[in-house]
Amino acid sequence: QVQVAESGGGSVQAGGSLTISCAASGRPGGRFAMGWFRQAPGKEREFVAHISWSGDNAYYRDSVKGRFTISRTNAENTVSLQMNSLKPEDTAVYYCAASVFGMVNRFDANEYDYWGQGTLVTVSS
């Protein structure tokens, strides 16, 4: 069993920055591809960013490219999402997810095996 836990959410004004983090534990020595998704009120969960197990490859949804950066520390399977130039439309609950058993489509939430409970990010105008 893998446990995933997010931290670091909060409130910020538009144009500000915030970093949220995620730690996946439960499989000593394991390295997981990990992703961030978000869900705004009344909307479906959407892909935000993904990082490969090695950290060599990262992918982003178009609306956050150039503003968000995903990074990881493999020793602890810890992943961070640095969010700059935040906009009110970035307001959502952000979820971290780990892919333990392999994946085909990194943009699809169904491809991830373990999820955190989410952390709220609120951006005010």
PDB file of C-alpha atoms in Angstrom:
ATOM      1  CA  GLN A   1       0.000   0.000   0.000  1.00  0.00           C
ATOM      2  CA  VAL A   2       1.249   3.447  -0.942  1.00  0.00           C
ATOM      3  CA  GLN A   3       0.264   6.531   0.995  1.00  0.00           C
ATOM      4  CA  VAL A   4       0.139   9.903  -0.725  1.00  0.00           C
ATOM      5  CA  ALA A   5      -0.097  13.144   1.207  1.00  0.00           C
ATOM      6  CA  GLU A   6      -0.184  16.734  -0.013  1.00  0.00           C
ATOM      7  CA  SER A   7       0.780  19.852   1.894  1.00  0.00           C
ATOM      8  CA  GLY A   8       1.203  23.576   1.360  1.00  0.00           C
ATOM      9  CA  GLY A   9      -2.103  24.813   0.033  1.00  0.00           C
ATOM     10  CA  GLY A  10      -3.503  28.175   1.008  1.00  0.00           C
ATOM     11  CA  SER A  11      -4.736  31.544  -0.206  1.00  0.00           C
ATOM     12  CA  VAL A  12      -2.861  34.012  -2.361  1.00  0.00           C
ATOM     13  CA  GLN A  13      -3.669  37.076  -4.407  1.00  0.00           C
ATOM     14  CA  ALA A  14      -3.608  37.009  -8.186  1.00  0.00           C
ATOM     15  CA  GLY A  15      -0.081  37.299  -9.497  1.00  0.00           C
ATOM     16  CA  GLY A  16       1.361  35.677  -6.414  1.00  0.00           C
ATOM     17  CA  SER A  17       3.176  32.389  -5.933  1.00  0.00           C
ATOM     18  CA  LEU A  18       2.592  29.240  -3.947  1.00  0.00           C
ATOM     19  CA  THR A  19       4.331  25.886  -3.673  1.00  0.00           C
ATOM     20  CA  ILE A  20       2.499  22.694  -2.836  1.00  0.00           C
ATOM     21  CA  SER A  21       4.228  19.427  -2.063  1.00  0.00           C
ATOM     22  CA  CYS A  22       3.424  15.752  -2.047  1.00  0.00           C
ATOM     23  CA  ALA A  23       5.081  12.715  -0.517  1.00  0.00           C
ATOM     24  CA  ALA A  24       4.441   9.123  -1.538  1.00  0.00           C
ATOM     25  CA  SER A  25       5.499   6.424   0.895  1.00  0.00           C
ATOM     26  CA  GLY A  26       4.973   2.756   1.599  1.00  0.00           C
ATOM     27  CA  ARG A  27       7.260   1.038  -0.890  1.00  0.00           C
ATOM     28  CA  PRO A  28      10.884   1.378   0.214  1.00  0.00           C
ATOM     29  CA  GLY A  29      13.144   1.765  -2.782  1.00  0.00           C
ATOM     30  CA  GLY A  30      10.252   2.318  -5.163  1.00  0.00           C
ATOM     31  CA  ARG A  31      10.182   5.221  -7.590  1.00  0.00           C
ATOM     32  CA  PHE A  32       6.889   6.383  -8.974  1.00  0.00           C
ATOM     33  CA  ALA A  33       5.775   8.566 -11.810  1.00  0.00           C
ATOM     34  CA  MET A  34       3.641  11.234 -10.196  1.00  0.00           C
ATOM     35  CA  GLY A  35       1.104  13.767 -11.251  1.00  0.00           C
ATOM     36  CA  TRP A  36      -0.903  16.745 -10.085  1.00  0.00           C
ATOM     37  CA  PHE A  37      -4.571  17.168 -10.901  1.00  0.00           C
ATOM     38  CA  ARG A  38      -7.044  19.810  -9.787  1.00  0.00           C
ATOM     39  CA  GLN A  39     -10.759  20.152  -9.405  1.00  0.00           C
ATOM     40  CA  ALA A  40     -12.568  23.467  -9.222  1.00  0.00           C
ATOM     41  CA  PRO A  41     -16.090  23.749  -7.789  1.00  0.00           C
ATOM     42  CA  GLY A  42     -18.633  22.420 -10.238  1.00  0.00           C
ATOM     43  CA  LYS A  43     -16.001  21.195 -12.664  1.00  0.00           C
ATOM     44  CA  GLU A  44     -14.381  17.891 -13.501  1.00  0.00           C
ATOM     45  CA  ARG A  45     -10.955  16.914 -12.278  1.00  0.00           C
ATOM     46  CA  GLU A  46      -8.285  17.963 -14.757  1.00  0.00           C
ATOM     47  CA  PHE A  47      -4.644  17.174 -15.398  1.00  0.00           C
ATOM     48  CA  VAL A  48      -2.129  19.815 -14.319  1.00  0.00           C
ATOM     49  CA  ALA A  49       1.372  18.324 -14.457  1.00  0.00           C
ATOM     50  CA  HIS A  50       3.270  15.044 -14.518  1.00  0.00           C
ATOM     51  CA  ILE A  51       6.838  14.056 -13.769  1.00  0.00           C
ATOM     52  CA  SER A  52       8.479  10.770 -14.695  1.00  0.00           C
ATOM     53  CA  TRP A  53       9.918   8.452 -12.057  1.00  0.00           C
ATOM     54  CA  SER A  54      13.434   9.582 -12.978  1.00  0.00           C
ATOM     55  CA  GLY A  55      12.566  13.267 -13.001  1.00  0.00           C
ATOM     56  CA  ASP A  56      13.889  13.581 -16.545  1.00  0.00           C
ATOM     57  CA  ASN A  57      10.554  14.353 -18.155  1.00  0.00           C
ATOM     58  CA  ALA A  58       7.793  16.745 -17.149  1.00  0.00           C
ATOM     59  CA  TYR A  59       4.511  17.591 -18.815  1.00  0.00           C
ATOM     60  CA  TYR A  60       1.988  20.376 -18.235  1.00  0.00           C
ATOM     61  CA  ARG A  61      -1.466  21.400 -19.328  1.00  0.00           C
ATOM     62  CA  ASP A  62      -1.297  24.322 -21.716  1.00  0.00           C
ATOM     63  CA  SER A  63      -2.845  26.861 -19.356  1.00  0.00           C
ATOM     64  CA  VAL A  64      -0.081  26.452 -16.747  1.00  0.00           C
ATOM     65  CA  LYS A  65       2.953  26.146 -19.023  1.00  0.00           C
ATOM     66  CA  GLY A  66       5.528  28.779 -18.170  1.00  0.00           C
ATOM     67  CA  ARG A  67       3.888  29.447 -14.782  1.00  0.00           C
ATOM     68  CA  PHE A  68       4.017  26.092 -12.963  1.00  0.00           C
ATOM     69  CA  THR A  69       7.046  23.877 -12.413  1.00  0.00           C
ATOM     70  CA  ILE A  70       6.951  20.308 -11.165  1.00  0.00           C
ATOM     71  CA  SER A  71      10.048  18.811  -9.562  1.00  0.00           C
ATOM     72  CA  ARG A  72      10.945  15.818  -7.435  1.00  0.00           C
ATOM     73  CA  THR A  73      13.371  14.387  -4.912  1.00  0.00           C
ATOM     74  CA  ASN A  74      13.647  10.708  -5.657  1.00  0.00           C
ATOM     75  CA  ALA A  75      15.069   9.706  -2.309  1.00  0.00           C
ATOM     76  CA  GLU A  76      11.741  10.373  -0.670  1.00  0.00           C
ATOM     77  CA  ASN A  77       9.417  10.270  -3.694  1.00  0.00           C
ATOM     78  CA  THR A  78       8.613  13.859  -2.887  1.00  0.00           C
ATOM     79  CA  VAL A  79       7.159  16.053  -5.582  1.00  0.00           C
ATOM     80  CA  SER A  80       6.613  19.798  -5.529  1.00  0.00           C
ATOM     81  CA  LEU A  81       4.558  22.089  -7.717  1.00  0.00           C
ATOM     82  CA  GLN A  82       5.844  25.637  -7.821  1.00  0.00           C
ATOM     83  CA  MET A  83       3.038  27.916  -9.002  1.00  0.00           C
ATOM     84  CA  ASN A  84       3.836  31.446 -10.134  1.00  0.00           C
ATOM     85  CA  SER A  85       1.714  34.223 -11.632  1.00  0.00           C
ATOM     86  CA  LEU A  86      -1.367  32.621 -10.157  1.00  0.00           C
ATOM     87  CA  LYS A  87      -4.778  33.502 -11.574  1.00  0.00           C
ATOM     88  CA  PRO A  88      -8.244  33.254 -10.031  1.00  0.00           C
ATOM     89  CA  GLU A  89      -9.001  30.427 -12.460  1.00  0.00           C
ATOM     90  CA  ASP A  90      -6.255  28.368 -10.789  1.00  0.00           C
ATOM     91  CA  THR A  91      -8.456  28.136  -7.700  1.00  0.00           C
ATOM     92  CA  ALA A  92      -9.149  24.467  -7.023  1.00  0.00           C
ATOM     93  CA  VAL A  93      -8.440  21.508  -4.824  1.00  0.00           C
ATOM     94  CA  TYR A  94      -5.114  20.119  -6.008  1.00  0.00           C
ATOM     95  CA  TYR A  95      -4.575  16.376  -5.845  1.00  0.00           C
ATOM     96  CA  CYS A  96      -1.315  14.479  -6.027  1.00  0.00           C
ATOM     97  CA  ALA A  97      -1.277  10.992  -7.506  1.00  0.00           C
ATOM     98  CA  ALA A  98       1.270   8.208  -7.891  1.00  0.00           C
ATOM     99  CA  SER A  99       1.545   5.661 -10.666  1.00  0.00           C
ATOM    100  CA  VAL A 100       2.974   2.467  -9.212  1.00  0.00           C
ATOM    101  CA  PHE A 101       2.003  -0.164 -11.775  1.00  0.00           C
ATOM    102  CA  GLY A 102       2.900   1.671 -14.963  1.00  0.00           C
ATOM    103  CA  MET A 103       0.823   3.833 -17.266  1.00  0.00           C
ATOM    104  CA  VAL A 104      -0.069   4.476 -20.872  1.00  0.00           C
ATOM    105  CA  ASN A 105      -1.611   7.925 -20.749  1.00  0.00           C
ATOM    106  CA  ARG A 106      -0.070  10.253 -18.187  1.00  0.00           C
ATOM    107  CA  PHE A 107      -2.853  12.810 -18.737  1.00  0.00           C
ATOM    108  CA  ASP A 108      -5.596  10.399 -17.657  1.00  0.00           C
ATOM    109  CA  ALA A 109      -6.487  10.331 -13.958  1.00  0.00           C
ATOM    110  CA  ASN A 110      -7.528   6.674 -14.253  1.00  0.00           C
ATOM    111  CA  GLU A 111      -3.898   5.732 -14.961  1.00  0.00           C
ATOM    112  CA  TYR A 112      -2.806   6.690 -11.442  1.00  0.00           C
ATOM    113  CA  ASP A 113      -3.028   4.161  -8.656  1.00  0.00           C
ATOM    114  CA  TYR A 114      -2.865   6.116  -5.400  1.00  0.00           C
ATOM    115  CA  TRP A 115      -4.193   9.550  -4.531  1.00  0.00           C
ATOM    116  CA  GLY A 116      -3.846  12.067  -1.776  1.00  0.00           C
ATOM    117  CA  GLN A 117      -6.792  13.772  -0.140  1.00  0.00           C
ATOM    118  CA  GLY A 118      -6.115  17.097  -1.827  1.00  0.00           C
ATOM    119  CA  THR A 119      -5.081  20.561  -0.766  1.00  0.00           C
ATOM    120  CA  LEU A 120      -7.051  23.737  -1.454  1.00  0.00           C
ATOM    121  CA  VAL A 121      -5.485  26.592  -3.399  1.00  0.00           C
ATOM    122  CA  THR A 122      -7.479  29.819  -3.493  1.00  0.00           C
ATOM    123  CA  VAL A 123      -6.441  32.729  -5.703  1.00  0.00           C
ATOM    124  CA  SER A 124      -8.262  35.987  -5.136  1.00  0.00           C
ATOM    125  CA  SER A 125      -8.510  38.806  -7.661  1.00  0.00           C
TER     126      SER A 125
END
